[in-house]
Tab-separated table of C-alpha atoms in Angstrom:
chain	number	residue	atom	x	y	z
A	243	UNK	CA	-15.385	-3.491	17.349
A	244	UNK	CA	-18.081	-1.594	15.438
A	245	UNK	CA	-17.605	1.624	17.457
A	246	UNK	CA	-13.851	1.786	16.796
A	247	UNK	CA	-12.447	4.705	14.822
A	248	UNK	CA	-9.400	2.611	13.948
A	249	UNK	CA	-8.707	-1.025	14.726
A	250	UNK	CA	-5.499	-2.946	14.158
A	251	UNK	CA	-5.557	-6.733	14.132
A	252	UNK	CA	-2.224	-8.568	14.256
A	253	UNK	CA	-0.611	-5.707	12.329
A	254	UNK	CA	2.897	-6.531	11.152
A	255	UNK	CA	5.215	-4.267	9.183
A	256	UNK	CA	8.506	-5.706	7.968
A	257	UNK	CA	11.515	-4.012	6.424
A	258	UNK	CA	13.978	-6.388	4.746
A	259	UNK	CA	12.147	-9.327	6.304
A	260	UNK	CA	12.688	-7.868	9.782
A	261	UNK	CA	9.533	-7.032	11.761
A	262	UNK	CA	9.505	-3.375	12.853
A	263	UNK	CA	5.935	-3.719	14.100
A	264	UNK	CA	5.036	-7.246	15.142
A	265	UNK	CA	1.442	-8.537	15.476
A	266	UNK	CA	-0.011	-5.462	17.159
A	267	UNK	CA	-3.666	-5.347	18.196
A	268	UNK	CA	-5.090	-1.896	18.940
A	269	UNK	CA	-8.496	-0.218	19.002
A	270	UNK	CA	-9.120	3.541	19.253
A	271	UNK	CA	-12.607	4.829	20.075
A	272	UNK	CA	-14.108	8.282	20.498
A	273	UNK	CA	-13.028	9.760	23.820
A	274	UNK	CA	-9.875	7.654	24.062
A	275	UNK	CA	-6.478	9.212	24.642
A	276	UNK	CA	-3.950	6.467	23.944
A	277	UNK	CA	-0.233	7.132	24.216
A	278	UNK	CA	2.416	4.929	22.661
A	279	UNK	CA	5.722	4.835	24.469
A	280	UNK	CA	8.848	2.785	23.860
A	281	UNK	CA	12.596	3.006	23.207
A	282	UNK	CA	14.097	4.406	20.026
A	283	UNK	CA	13.615	2.019	17.121
A	284	UNK	CA	10.589	0.407	18.759
A	285	UNK	CA	8.363	0.971	15.702
A	286	UNK	CA	6.231	3.786	17.127
A	287	UNK	CA	6.301	6.081	14.078
A	288	UNK	CA	5.865	3.113	11.725
A	289	UNK	CA	2.721	2.147	13.670
A	290	UNK	CA	1.391	5.707	13.369
A	291	UNK	CA	2.078	5.712	9.616
A	292	UNK	CA	0.123	2.453	9.266
A	293	UNK	CA	-2.839	4.045	11.047
A	294	UNK	CA	-2.632	7.049	8.693
A	295	UNK	CA	-2.453	4.787	5.651
A	296	UNK	CA	1.063	5.977	4.797
A	297	UNK	CA	2.675	2.595	5.521
A	298	UNK	CA	1.464	-0.659	4.000
A	299	UNK	CA	1.070	-3.594	6.370
A	300	UNK	CA	3.097	-6.707	5.632
A	301	UNK	CA	0.322	-8.744	7.250
A	302	UNK	CA	-2.620	-8.199	9.538
A	303	UNK	CA	-5.404	-5.676	9.134
A	304	UNK	CA	-6.034	-1.944	9.564
A	305	UNK	CA	-9.738	-1.050	9.702
A	306	UNK	CA	-10.968	2.560	9.713
A	307	UNK	CA	-14.458	3.844	10.370
A	308	UNK	CA	-16.462	4.972	7.364
A	309	UNK	CA	-15.733	8.606	6.356
A	310	UNK	CA	-13.144	8.880	9.115
A	311	UNK	CA	-11.516	12.333	9.290
A	312	UNK	CA	-7.988	12.248	10.711
A	313	UNK	CA	-6.047	15.268	11.929
A	314	UNK	CA	-2.300	14.608	11.921
A	315	UNK	CA	0.328	16.530	13.890
A	316	UNK	CA	3.787	15.460	12.685
A	317	UNK	CA	6.862	15.581	14.867
A	318	UNK	CA	8.563	18.285	12.805
A	319	UNK	CA	7.478	21.062	10.465
A	320	UNK	CA	9.783	20.772	7.455
A	321	UNK	CA	9.645	23.720	5.078
A	322	UNK	CA	11.953	25.220	2.482
A	323	UNK	CA	13.868	27.876	4.439
A	324	UNK	CA	13.870	30.375	1.544
A	325	UNK	CA	10.097	30.173	0.982
A	326	UNK	CA	8.299	33.151	2.529
A	327	UNK	CA	5.305	31.775	4.389
A	328	UNK	CA	3.089	33.418	6.978
A	329	UNK	CA	1.053	31.530	9.555
A	330	UNK	CA	-2.137	32.657	7.793
A	331	UNK	CA	-0.938	31.385	4.410
A	332	UNK	CA	0.246	28.099	5.908
A	333	UNK	CA	-3.199	27.508	7.378
A	334	UNK	CA	-5.008	28.370	4.139
A	335	UNK	CA	-2.868	25.814	2.289
A	336	UNK	CA	-4.763	23.180	4.295
A	337	UNK	CA	-7.786	23.867	2.107
A	338	UNK	CA	-9.980	25.109	4.942
A	339	UNK	CA	-11.800	28.460	4.836
A	340	UNK	CA	-10.283	31.593	6.326
A	341	UNK	CA	-12.896	31.523	9.085
A	342	UNK	CA	-12.115	27.878	9.945
A	343	UNK	CA	-8.395	28.618	9.999
A	344	UNK	CA	-8.775	31.684	12.198
A	345	UNK	CA	-11.007	29.825	14.657
A	346	UNK	CA	-8.493	26.974	14.919
A	347	UNK	CA	-5.610	29.386	15.524
A	348	UNK	CA	-7.681	31.127	18.194
A	349	UNK	CA	-8.410	27.830	19.918
A	350	UNK	CA	-4.764	26.826	20.065
A	351	UNK	CA	-3.680	30.248	21.304
A	352	UNK	CA	-1.695	31.509	18.301
A	353	UNK	CA	-4.187	33.684	16.418
A	354	UNK	CA	-2.072	36.738	17.181
A	355	UNK	CA	0.730	35.241	15.059
A	356	UNK	CA	-1.235	35.131	11.774
A	357	UNK	CA	1.091	37.553	9.989
A	358	UNK	CA	4.277	36.115	11.493
A	359	UNK	CA	6.679	34.027	9.435
A	360	UNK	CA	6.353	30.331	10.100
A	361	UNK	CA	10.162	30.154	10.032
A	362	UNK	CA	10.458	32.481	13.026
A	363	UNK	CA	8.104	30.669	15.410
A	364	UNK	CA	9.341	29.093	18.607
A	365	UNK	CA	9.080	25.331	19.085
A	366	UNK	CA	5.912	25.677	21.144
A	367	UNK	CA	4.321	28.063	18.636
A	368	UNK	CA	5.080	25.682	15.761
A	369	UNK	CA	3.447	22.773	17.601
A	370	UNK	CA	0.339	24.863	18.342
A	371	UNK	CA	0.234	25.879	14.655
A	372	UNK	CA	0.411	22.233	13.561
A	373	UNK	CA	-2.307	21.378	16.071
A	374	UNK	CA	-4.457	24.222	14.694
A	375	UNK	CA	-4.038	22.871	11.150
A	376	UNK	CA	-5.226	19.442	12.339
A	377	UNK	CA	-8.045	20.987	14.385
A	378	UNK	CA	-9.393	22.943	11.396
A	379	UNK	CA	-10.398	19.606	9.817
A	380	UNK	CA	-12.773	18.871	12.723
A	381	UNK	CA	-11.181	15.429	13.025
A	382	UNK	CA	-12.738	12.269	14.411
A	383	UNK	CA	-9.220	11.094	15.271
A	384	UNK	CA	-6.208	13.174	16.257
A	385	UNK	CA	-2.855	11.500	15.582
A	386	UNK	CA	0.154	13.214	17.162
A	387	UNK	CA	3.807	12.219	16.790
A	388	UNK	CA	5.700	13.686	19.758
A	389	UNK	CA	3.420	16.749	20.155
A	390	UNK	CA	5.707	18.317	22.782
A	391	UNK	CA	8.808	18.034	20.589
A	392	UNK	CA	10.737	21.315	20.788
A	393	UNK	CA	8.419	22.738	23.468
A	394	UNK	CA	10.043	24.043	26.638
A	395	UNK	CA	9.189	22.292	29.878
A	396	UNK	CA	6.850	25.074	31.025
A	397	UNK	CA	4.722	24.740	27.916
A	398	UNK	CA	4.481	20.968	27.740
A	399	UNK	CA	1.868	20.455	30.465
A	400	UNK	CA	-0.266	23.236	28.997
A	401	UNK	CA	-0.044	21.636	25.539
A	402	UNK	CA	-1.154	18.245	26.869
A	403	UNK	CA	-3.964	19.935	28.758
A	404	UNK	CA	-5.088	21.563	25.479
A	405	UNK	CA	-5.103	18.148	23.774
A	406	UNK	CA	-7.368	16.791	26.517
A	407	UNK	CA	-9.733	19.750	26.123
A	408	UNK	CA	-9.880	19.284	22.339
A	409	UNK	CA	-10.689	15.598	22.855
A	410	UNK	CA	-13.674	16.655	24.981
A	411	UNK	CA	-14.841	19.423	22.600
A	412	UNK	CA	-14.598	17.344	19.426
A	413	UNK	CA	-15.582	14.029	21.019
A	414	UNK	CA	-12.686	12.580	19.050
A	415	UNK	CA	-10.170	9.866	19.691
A	416	UNK	CA	-6.512	10.721	20.275
A	417	UNK	CA	-3.471	8.549	19.696
A	418	UNK	CA	-0.024	9.969	20.238
A	419	UNK	CA	3.627	9.094	20.645
A	420	UNK	CA	5.479	10.601	23.545
A	421	UNK	CA	8.767	10.344	25.404
A	422	UNK	CA	7.646	12.619	28.272
A	423	UNK	CA	6.723	9.767	30.582
A	424	UNK	CA	5.740	11.825	33.629
A	425	UNK	CA	3.545	14.151	31.579
A	426	UNK	CA	2.060	11.167	29.760
A	427	UNK	CA	0.858	9.762	33.051
A	428	UNK	CA	-1.114	12.972	33.583
A	429	UNK	CA	-2.349	13.438	30.035
A	430	UNK	CA	-3.443	10.012	28.834
A	431	UNK	CA	-6.095	7.413	29.632
A	432	UNK	CA	-4.201	4.377	28.361
A	433	UNK	CA	-0.523	3.656	27.745
A	434	UNK	CA	0.843	1.143	25.234
A	435	UNK	CA	4.476	0.196	25.647
A	436	UNK	CA	5.796	-0.821	22.237
A	437	UNK	CA	9.048	-2.569	21.433
A	438	UNK	CA	8.174	-3.981	18.004
A	439	UNK	CA	5.390	-5.887	19.768
A	440	UNK	CA	3.135	-4.630	22.576
A	441	UNK	CA	5.127	-5.287	25.728
A	442	UNK	CA	2.358	-4.119	28.036
A	443	UNK	CA	-0.631	-1.795	28.062
A	444	UNK	CA	-3.057	-0.396	30.595
A	445	UNK	CA	-3.941	2.533	32.810
A	446	UNK	CA	-1.028	4.872	33.583
A	447	UNK	CA	-1.313	4.206	37.313
A	448	UNK	CA	-0.893	0.465	36.780
A	449	UNK	CA	1.577	0.120	33.940
A	450	UNK	CA	4.619	1.289	35.942
A	451	UNK	CA	4.348	-1.909	37.988
A	452	UNK	CA	4.375	-4.173	34.929
A	453	UNK	CA	7.574	-6.275	34.660
A	454	UNK	CA	7.765	-5.596	30.909
A	455	UNK	CA	7.651	-1.832	31.538
A	456	UNK	CA	10.370	-2.124	34.209
A	457	UNK	CA	12.514	-4.212	31.856
A	458	UNK	CA	12.148	-1.624	29.083
A	459	UNK	CA	12.612	1.591	31.048
A	460	UNK	CA	14.409	0.486	34.216
A	461	UNK	CA	13.554	0.354	37.907
A	462	UNK	CA	14.359	4.015	38.584
A	463	UNK	CA	11.889	5.318	35.996
A	464	UNK	CA	9.217	2.832	37.060
A	465	UNK	CA	9.568	3.766	40.729
A	466	UNK	CA	9.348	7.487	39.989
A	467	UNK	CA	6.195	6.942	37.926
A	468	UNK	CA	4.612	4.656	40.507
A	469	UNK	CA	4.040	7.604	42.846
A	470	UNK	CA	2.918	9.897	40.067
A	471	UNK	CA	-0.772	9.074	40.144
A	472	UNK	CA	-2.557	12.128	38.906
A	473	UNK	CA	-6.044	13.550	39.177
A	474	UNK	CA	-7.567	15.339	36.196
A	475	UNK	CA	-9.788	17.733	38.148
A	476	UNK	CA	-7.409	20.646	37.713
A	477	UNK	CA	-5.879	22.716	34.934
A	478	UNK	CA	-2.360	23.832	34.004
A	479	UNK	CA	-1.645	27.468	33.218
A	480	UNK	CA	0.614	28.575	30.355
A	481	UNK	CA	3.628	28.178	32.618
A	482	UNK	CA	2.780	24.540	33.270
A	483	UNK	CA	1.807	25.131	36.888
A	484	UNK	CA	-1.179	23.270	38.350
A	485	UNK	CA	-4.192	25.479	38.970
A	486	UNK	CA	-6.635	23.829	41.358
A	487	UNK	CA	-9.110	24.750	44.064
A	488	UNK	CA	-9.018	21.419	45.836
A	489	UNK	CA	-5.524	21.501	47.302
A	490	UNK	CA	-2.687	19.074	46.801
A	491	UNK	CA	-3.380	15.581	45.577
A	492	UNK	CA	-2.071	12.511	47.343
A	493	UNK	CA	0.103	9.965	45.617
A	494	UNK	CA	-2.668	7.408	45.638
A	495	UNK	CA	-5.268	9.577	43.924
A	496	UNK	CA	-6.170	8.881	40.340
A	497	UNK	CA	-9.284	9.503	38.337
A	498	UNK	CA	-10.060	7.564	35.166
A	499	UNK	CA	-12.555	8.625	32.548
């Protein structure tokens, strides 16, 4: 589609003649939040690397919009442990100006850590730093590999809420990998269940009923998600608690964008 930021057509990636990603079709547009879920070894990270241009397709096509700016948040921050590195210096290594870096750190809530050592940050602080580095690029597309990795449970909902807000502010597309299925149902607009091929895809409220989803994740998970329909007319505070003025939401309520 001409308005796609990234489009995959029958994308296949093989290692040793074995398909790790098998004939995947996917389109990401501005405003989308698409979450890829699936078991270990399903090809999720390989798919992300193909979108980033870090993994060559064995067959099929990856099309990117002209002058597309991608902000990437990797799963882990890997640095030489003996290298002294402050948060400020880490941000400046991205090539952005000091003002851009400071504004991005402010937006992700870690500006006060500018002089801190990157090595001494908590899991949640590291993820917000990586998000700030991606944000400083003013991306058209945010690509996140397990953005809540290493974040305690209280901070996960707040982090996903921040990702939604950044999507709105930047009018960008978001594609991410996640294992936090319950939080995904609250934080995403579309879910793609990957197990080499696309097993199923759709709105979070609907996908838990799909036989392919049940086969992949089991009846217990599917049943717990089936009642987790979630409205997006509230916010989460830094402790992950829901802050709302409209009372509790019923199990059947769900708003789509």
